[in-house]
Structures are given as structure tokens and as C-alpha cells.
mmCIF file of C-alpha atoms and ligand atoms in Angstrom:
data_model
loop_
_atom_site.group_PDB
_atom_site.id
_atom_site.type_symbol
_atom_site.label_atom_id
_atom_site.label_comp_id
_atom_site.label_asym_id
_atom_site.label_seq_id
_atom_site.Cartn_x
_atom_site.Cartn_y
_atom_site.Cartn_z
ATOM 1 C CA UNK M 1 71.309 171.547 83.249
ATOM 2 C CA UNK M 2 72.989 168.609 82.991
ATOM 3 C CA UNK M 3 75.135 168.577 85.945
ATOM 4 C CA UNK M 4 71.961 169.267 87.803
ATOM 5 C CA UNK M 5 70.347 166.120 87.066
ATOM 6 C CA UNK M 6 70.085 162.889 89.424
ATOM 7 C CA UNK M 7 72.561 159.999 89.015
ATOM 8 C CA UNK M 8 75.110 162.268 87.120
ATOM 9 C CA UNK M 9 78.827 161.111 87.238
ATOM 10 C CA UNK M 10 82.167 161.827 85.631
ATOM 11 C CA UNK M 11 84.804 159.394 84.819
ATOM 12 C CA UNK M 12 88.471 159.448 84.145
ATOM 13 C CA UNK M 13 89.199 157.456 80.713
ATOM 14 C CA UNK M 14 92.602 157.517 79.755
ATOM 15 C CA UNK M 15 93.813 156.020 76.326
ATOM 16 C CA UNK M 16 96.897 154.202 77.436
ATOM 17 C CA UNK M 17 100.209 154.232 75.452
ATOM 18 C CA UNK M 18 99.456 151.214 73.291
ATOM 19 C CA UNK M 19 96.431 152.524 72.935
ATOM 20 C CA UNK M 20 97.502 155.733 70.826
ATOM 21 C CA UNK M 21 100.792 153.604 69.693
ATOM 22 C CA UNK M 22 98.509 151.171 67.594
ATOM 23 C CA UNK M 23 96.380 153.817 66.242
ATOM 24 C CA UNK M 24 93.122 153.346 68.232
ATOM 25 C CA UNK M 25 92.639 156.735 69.588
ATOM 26 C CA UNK M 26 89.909 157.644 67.037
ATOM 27 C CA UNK M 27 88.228 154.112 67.709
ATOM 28 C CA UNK M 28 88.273 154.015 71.828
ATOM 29 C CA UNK M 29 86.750 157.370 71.628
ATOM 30 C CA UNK M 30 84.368 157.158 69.354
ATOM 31 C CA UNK M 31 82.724 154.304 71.414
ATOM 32 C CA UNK M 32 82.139 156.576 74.346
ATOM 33 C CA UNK M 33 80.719 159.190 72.217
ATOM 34 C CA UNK M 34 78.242 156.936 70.413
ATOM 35 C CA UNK M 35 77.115 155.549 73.392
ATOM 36 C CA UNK M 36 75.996 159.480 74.720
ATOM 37 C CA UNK M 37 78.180 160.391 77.229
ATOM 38 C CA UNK M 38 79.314 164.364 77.282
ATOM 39 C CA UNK M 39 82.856 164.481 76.478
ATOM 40 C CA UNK M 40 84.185 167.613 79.459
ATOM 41 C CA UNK M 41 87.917 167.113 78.744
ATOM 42 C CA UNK M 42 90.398 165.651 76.275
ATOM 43 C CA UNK M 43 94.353 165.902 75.606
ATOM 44 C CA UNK M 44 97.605 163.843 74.378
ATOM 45 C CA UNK M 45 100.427 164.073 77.441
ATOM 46 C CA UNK M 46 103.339 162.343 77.924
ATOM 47 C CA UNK M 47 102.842 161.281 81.762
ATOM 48 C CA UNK M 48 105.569 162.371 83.895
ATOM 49 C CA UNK M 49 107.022 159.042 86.260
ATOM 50 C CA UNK M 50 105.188 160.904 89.688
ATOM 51 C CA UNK M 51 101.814 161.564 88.051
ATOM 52 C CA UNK M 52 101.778 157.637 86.713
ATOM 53 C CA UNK M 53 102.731 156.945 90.258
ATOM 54 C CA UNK M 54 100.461 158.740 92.117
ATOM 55 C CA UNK M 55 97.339 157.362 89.684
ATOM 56 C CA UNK M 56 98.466 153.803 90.279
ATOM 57 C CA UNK M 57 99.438 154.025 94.291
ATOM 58 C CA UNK M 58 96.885 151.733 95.513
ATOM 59 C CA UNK M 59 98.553 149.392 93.145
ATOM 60 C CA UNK M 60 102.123 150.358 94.569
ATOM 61 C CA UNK M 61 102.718 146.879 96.412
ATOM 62 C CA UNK M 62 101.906 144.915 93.369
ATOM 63 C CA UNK M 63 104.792 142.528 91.927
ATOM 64 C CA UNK M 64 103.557 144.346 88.281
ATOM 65 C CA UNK M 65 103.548 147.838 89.332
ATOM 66 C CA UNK M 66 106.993 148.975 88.349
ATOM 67 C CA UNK M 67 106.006 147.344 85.113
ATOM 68 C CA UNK M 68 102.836 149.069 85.005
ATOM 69 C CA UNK M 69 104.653 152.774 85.521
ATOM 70 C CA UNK M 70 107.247 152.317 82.532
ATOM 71 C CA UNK M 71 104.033 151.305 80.832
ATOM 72 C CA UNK M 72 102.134 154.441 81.354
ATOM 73 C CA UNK M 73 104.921 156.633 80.755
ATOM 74 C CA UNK M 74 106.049 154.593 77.486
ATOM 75 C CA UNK M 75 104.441 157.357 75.418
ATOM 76 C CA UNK M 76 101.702 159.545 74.798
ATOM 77 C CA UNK M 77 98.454 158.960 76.676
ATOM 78 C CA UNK M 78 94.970 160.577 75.768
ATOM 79 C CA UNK M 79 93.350 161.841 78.984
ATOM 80 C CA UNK M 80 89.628 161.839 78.823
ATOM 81 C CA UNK M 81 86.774 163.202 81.421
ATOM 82 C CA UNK M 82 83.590 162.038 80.112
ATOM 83 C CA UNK M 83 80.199 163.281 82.599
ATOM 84 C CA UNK M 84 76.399 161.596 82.048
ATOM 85 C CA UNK M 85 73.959 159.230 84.568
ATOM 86 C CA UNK M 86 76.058 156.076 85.663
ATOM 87 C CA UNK M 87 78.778 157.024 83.085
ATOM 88 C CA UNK M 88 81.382 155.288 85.581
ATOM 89 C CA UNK M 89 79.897 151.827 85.630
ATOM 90 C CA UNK M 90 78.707 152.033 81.998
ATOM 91 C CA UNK M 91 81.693 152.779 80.813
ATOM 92 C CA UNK M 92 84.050 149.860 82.875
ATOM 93 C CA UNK M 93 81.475 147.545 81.090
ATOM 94 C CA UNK M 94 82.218 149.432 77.371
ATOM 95 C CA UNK M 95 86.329 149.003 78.207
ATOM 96 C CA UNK M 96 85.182 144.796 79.864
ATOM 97 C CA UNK M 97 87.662 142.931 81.810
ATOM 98 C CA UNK M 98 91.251 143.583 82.648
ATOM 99 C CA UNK M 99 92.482 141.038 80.616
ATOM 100 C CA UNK M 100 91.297 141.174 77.911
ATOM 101 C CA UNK M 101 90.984 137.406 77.241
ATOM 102 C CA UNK M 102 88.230 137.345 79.680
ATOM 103 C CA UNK M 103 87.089 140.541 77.993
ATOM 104 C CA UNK M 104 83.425 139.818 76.320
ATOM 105 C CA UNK M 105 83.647 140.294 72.461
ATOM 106 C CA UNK M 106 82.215 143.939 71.922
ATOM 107 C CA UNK M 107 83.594 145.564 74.763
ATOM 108 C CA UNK M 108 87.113 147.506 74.140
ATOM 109 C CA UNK M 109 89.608 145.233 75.486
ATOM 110 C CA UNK M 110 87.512 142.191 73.921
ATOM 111 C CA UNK M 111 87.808 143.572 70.528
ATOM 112 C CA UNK M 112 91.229 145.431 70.627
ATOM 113 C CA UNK M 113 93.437 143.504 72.904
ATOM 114 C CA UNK M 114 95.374 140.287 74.209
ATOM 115 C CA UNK M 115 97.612 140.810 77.038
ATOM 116 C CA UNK M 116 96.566 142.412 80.658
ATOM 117 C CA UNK M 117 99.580 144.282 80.521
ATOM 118 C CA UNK M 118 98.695 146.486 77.146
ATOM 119 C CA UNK M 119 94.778 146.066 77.679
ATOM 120 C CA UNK M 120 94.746 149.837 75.671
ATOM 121 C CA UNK M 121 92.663 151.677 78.220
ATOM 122 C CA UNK M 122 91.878 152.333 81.827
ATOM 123 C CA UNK M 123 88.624 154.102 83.528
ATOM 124 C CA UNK M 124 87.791 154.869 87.237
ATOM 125 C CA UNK M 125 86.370 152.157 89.746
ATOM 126 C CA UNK M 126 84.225 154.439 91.502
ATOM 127 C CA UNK M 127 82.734 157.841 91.068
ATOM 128 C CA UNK M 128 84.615 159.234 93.994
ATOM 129 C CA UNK M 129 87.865 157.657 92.161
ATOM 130 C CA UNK M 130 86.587 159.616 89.108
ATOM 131 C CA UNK M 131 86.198 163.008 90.938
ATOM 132 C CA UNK M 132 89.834 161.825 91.973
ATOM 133 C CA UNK M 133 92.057 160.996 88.781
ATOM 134 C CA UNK M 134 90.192 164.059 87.111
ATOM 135 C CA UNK M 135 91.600 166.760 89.458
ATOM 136 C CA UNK M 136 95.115 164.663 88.657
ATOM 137 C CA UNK M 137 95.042 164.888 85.401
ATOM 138 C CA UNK M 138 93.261 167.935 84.287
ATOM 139 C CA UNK M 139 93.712 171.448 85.480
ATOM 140 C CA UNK M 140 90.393 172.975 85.871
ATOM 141 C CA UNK M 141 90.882 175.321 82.780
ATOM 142 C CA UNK M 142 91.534 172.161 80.649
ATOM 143 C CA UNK M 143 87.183 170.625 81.292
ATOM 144 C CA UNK M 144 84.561 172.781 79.399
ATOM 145 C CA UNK M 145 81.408 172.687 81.626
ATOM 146 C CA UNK M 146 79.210 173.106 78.390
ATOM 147 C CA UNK M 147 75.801 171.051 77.188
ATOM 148 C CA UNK M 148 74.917 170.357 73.344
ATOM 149 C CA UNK M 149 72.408 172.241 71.950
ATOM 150 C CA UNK M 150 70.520 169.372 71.175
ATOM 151 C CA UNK M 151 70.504 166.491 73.657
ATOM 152 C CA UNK M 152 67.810 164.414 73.805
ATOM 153 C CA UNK M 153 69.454 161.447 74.475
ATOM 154 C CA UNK M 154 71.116 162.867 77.791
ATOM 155 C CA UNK M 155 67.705 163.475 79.129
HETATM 156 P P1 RTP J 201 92.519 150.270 84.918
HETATM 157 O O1 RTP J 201 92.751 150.870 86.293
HETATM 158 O O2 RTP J 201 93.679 150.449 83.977
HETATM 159 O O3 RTP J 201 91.199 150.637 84.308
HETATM 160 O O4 RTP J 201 92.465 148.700 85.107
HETATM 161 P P2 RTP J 201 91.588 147.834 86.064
HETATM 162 O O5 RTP J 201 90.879 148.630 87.094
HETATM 163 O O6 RTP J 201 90.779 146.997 85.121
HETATM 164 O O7 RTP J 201 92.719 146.935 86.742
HETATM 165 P P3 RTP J 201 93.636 147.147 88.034
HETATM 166 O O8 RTP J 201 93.598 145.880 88.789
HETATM 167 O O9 RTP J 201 93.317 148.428 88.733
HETATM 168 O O10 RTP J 201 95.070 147.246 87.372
HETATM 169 C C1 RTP J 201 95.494 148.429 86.778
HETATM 170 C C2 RTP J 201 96.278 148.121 85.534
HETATM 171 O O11 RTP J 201 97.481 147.447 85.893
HETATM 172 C C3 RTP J 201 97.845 146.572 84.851
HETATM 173 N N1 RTP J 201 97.953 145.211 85.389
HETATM 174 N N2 RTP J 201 98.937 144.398 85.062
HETATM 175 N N3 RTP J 201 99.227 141.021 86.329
HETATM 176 C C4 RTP J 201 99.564 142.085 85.621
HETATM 177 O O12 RTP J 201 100.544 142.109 84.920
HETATM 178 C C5 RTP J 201 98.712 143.259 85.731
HETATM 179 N N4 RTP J 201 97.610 143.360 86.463
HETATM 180 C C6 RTP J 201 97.141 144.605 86.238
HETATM 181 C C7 RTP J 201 96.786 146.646 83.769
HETATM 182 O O13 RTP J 201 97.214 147.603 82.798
HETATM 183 C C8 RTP J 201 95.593 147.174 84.551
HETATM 184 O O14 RTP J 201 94.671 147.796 83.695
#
């Protein structure tokens, strides 16, 4: 039902290490879940080096990116799919700017963080880039395709 309907996306959200570090896991998710989105997929994994890598390889000619990889695999991550209609741009506005000075008080980073390089979570760009960093970091027996029995704020 739901995947049938117009405008419906899914979305890589990934609770980075300082993320799950400070204690915010409960927090970060419960934003996405009060906002309506369907929740298709959730773990904790400790990223392996290639899998940070191979997220992050548009990014691989970036003076921060070696940075950025011992970031990612610093700890624990929580892996997220989330589905629902424009759930990819919605949710880059819940998370706000990259750093999170510039971050607008309410949004994620705004509320829970300081520095660009520990900005606590990450989500996809575009919906192809969420199709993408799904199939990375999920195997397909890991996502429930399931609806709510009562939805009426998907609708
Ligand atoms: P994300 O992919 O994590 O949602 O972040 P984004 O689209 O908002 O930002 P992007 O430019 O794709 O950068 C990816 C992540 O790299 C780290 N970063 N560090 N100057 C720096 O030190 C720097 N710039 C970016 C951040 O963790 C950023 O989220």
C-alpha cells in the first residue's frame, strides 16, 4: 500500500559514532518517528574501514576524508532506512546543516551539536543516493516491507 503510493522515497539515516557515544540514539530516532516516517530497517554495526570508504567515495579527494573514515569507524553506528512521501528532503531539513553552527535551532545538528566533524548524523542527498547507501548497508533480509495497522498520517 504504501510503497504504491506517489512521491514515496527511502532514505539512509545513519546515527554516527558520536552520535550513539553521547547517548543520543533514543533522541535522533525518535525525531524521525514523530515526524511519521515508516521505520523499514534498523541496527548497531561497527563499520568495517571498506564499507566507510565506499559510503564516503565521492568525498575521497577531500583534505578531511581520512579524518572522516577513522570517524565512522570510531565505534558503533546505528543504520537506519526510513520510507514515506519526500522522506529524503524532509529529513536533511530534520538533521539541518553540516555544521552544525549554521544548523537552525530545532533541527538535529542545531540542537545536539558543535563541530562539522562530529555533527552526530548523516542522511542521503538524493533518493537515488538513498536506494544506494541502503543496498550498502542493509542486506535485504535486514528491511521489513510491512505497514502499521493504523496509519492515517501516512496517507
Ligand atoms: P552527511 O553525508 O554525513 O549527511 O553530511 P552532509 O551531506 O551534510 O555533508 P558532506 O559534505 O557530504 O560531508 C560528509 C561528512 O563529512 C564530514 N565533513 N567534515 N571540513 C570538514 O572537516 C568536514 N566536512 C565534512 C561531516 O561529518 C559530514 O557530515
Amino acid at each position: 500500500l504504501v510503497a504504491a503510493m506517489e512521491g514515496v522515497e527511502e532514505t539512509y539515516i545513519m546515527i554516527k559514532p558520536d552520535g550513539v557515544q553521547r547517548g543520543l540514539v533514543g533522541e535522533i530516532i525518535s525525531r524521525f518517528e514523530k515526524k511519521g516516517f515508516l521505520l523499514k530497517g534498523l541496527k548497531l554495526f561497527q563499520c568495517p574501514k571498506e564499507l566507510a570508504e565506499e559510503h564516503y567515495k565521492d568525498l575521497k579527494d577531500k583534505s578531511f576524508y581520512p579524518k572522516l573514515i577513522g570517524y565512522i569507524t570510531s565505534g558503533p553506528v546505528v543504520c537506519m532506512a526510513w520510507e514515506g512521501v519526500g522522506v529524503v528532503a524532509s529529513a536533511r531539513k530534520l538533521i539541518g546543516a553540516t555544521n552544525p553552527l549554521q544548523a537552525e535551532p530545532g533541527t538535529i545538528r542545531g540542537d545536539l551539536a558543535v563541530q562539522t566533524g562530529r555533527n552526530v548524523v548523516h542522511g542521503s542527498d538524493s533518493p537515488e543516493n538513498g536506494h544506494r547507501e541502503i543496498a550498502l548497508w542493509f542486506k535485504e533480509s535486514e528491511l521489513c516491507q510491512w505497514v502499521p495497522a493504523q496509519a492515517p498520517w501516512l496517507m
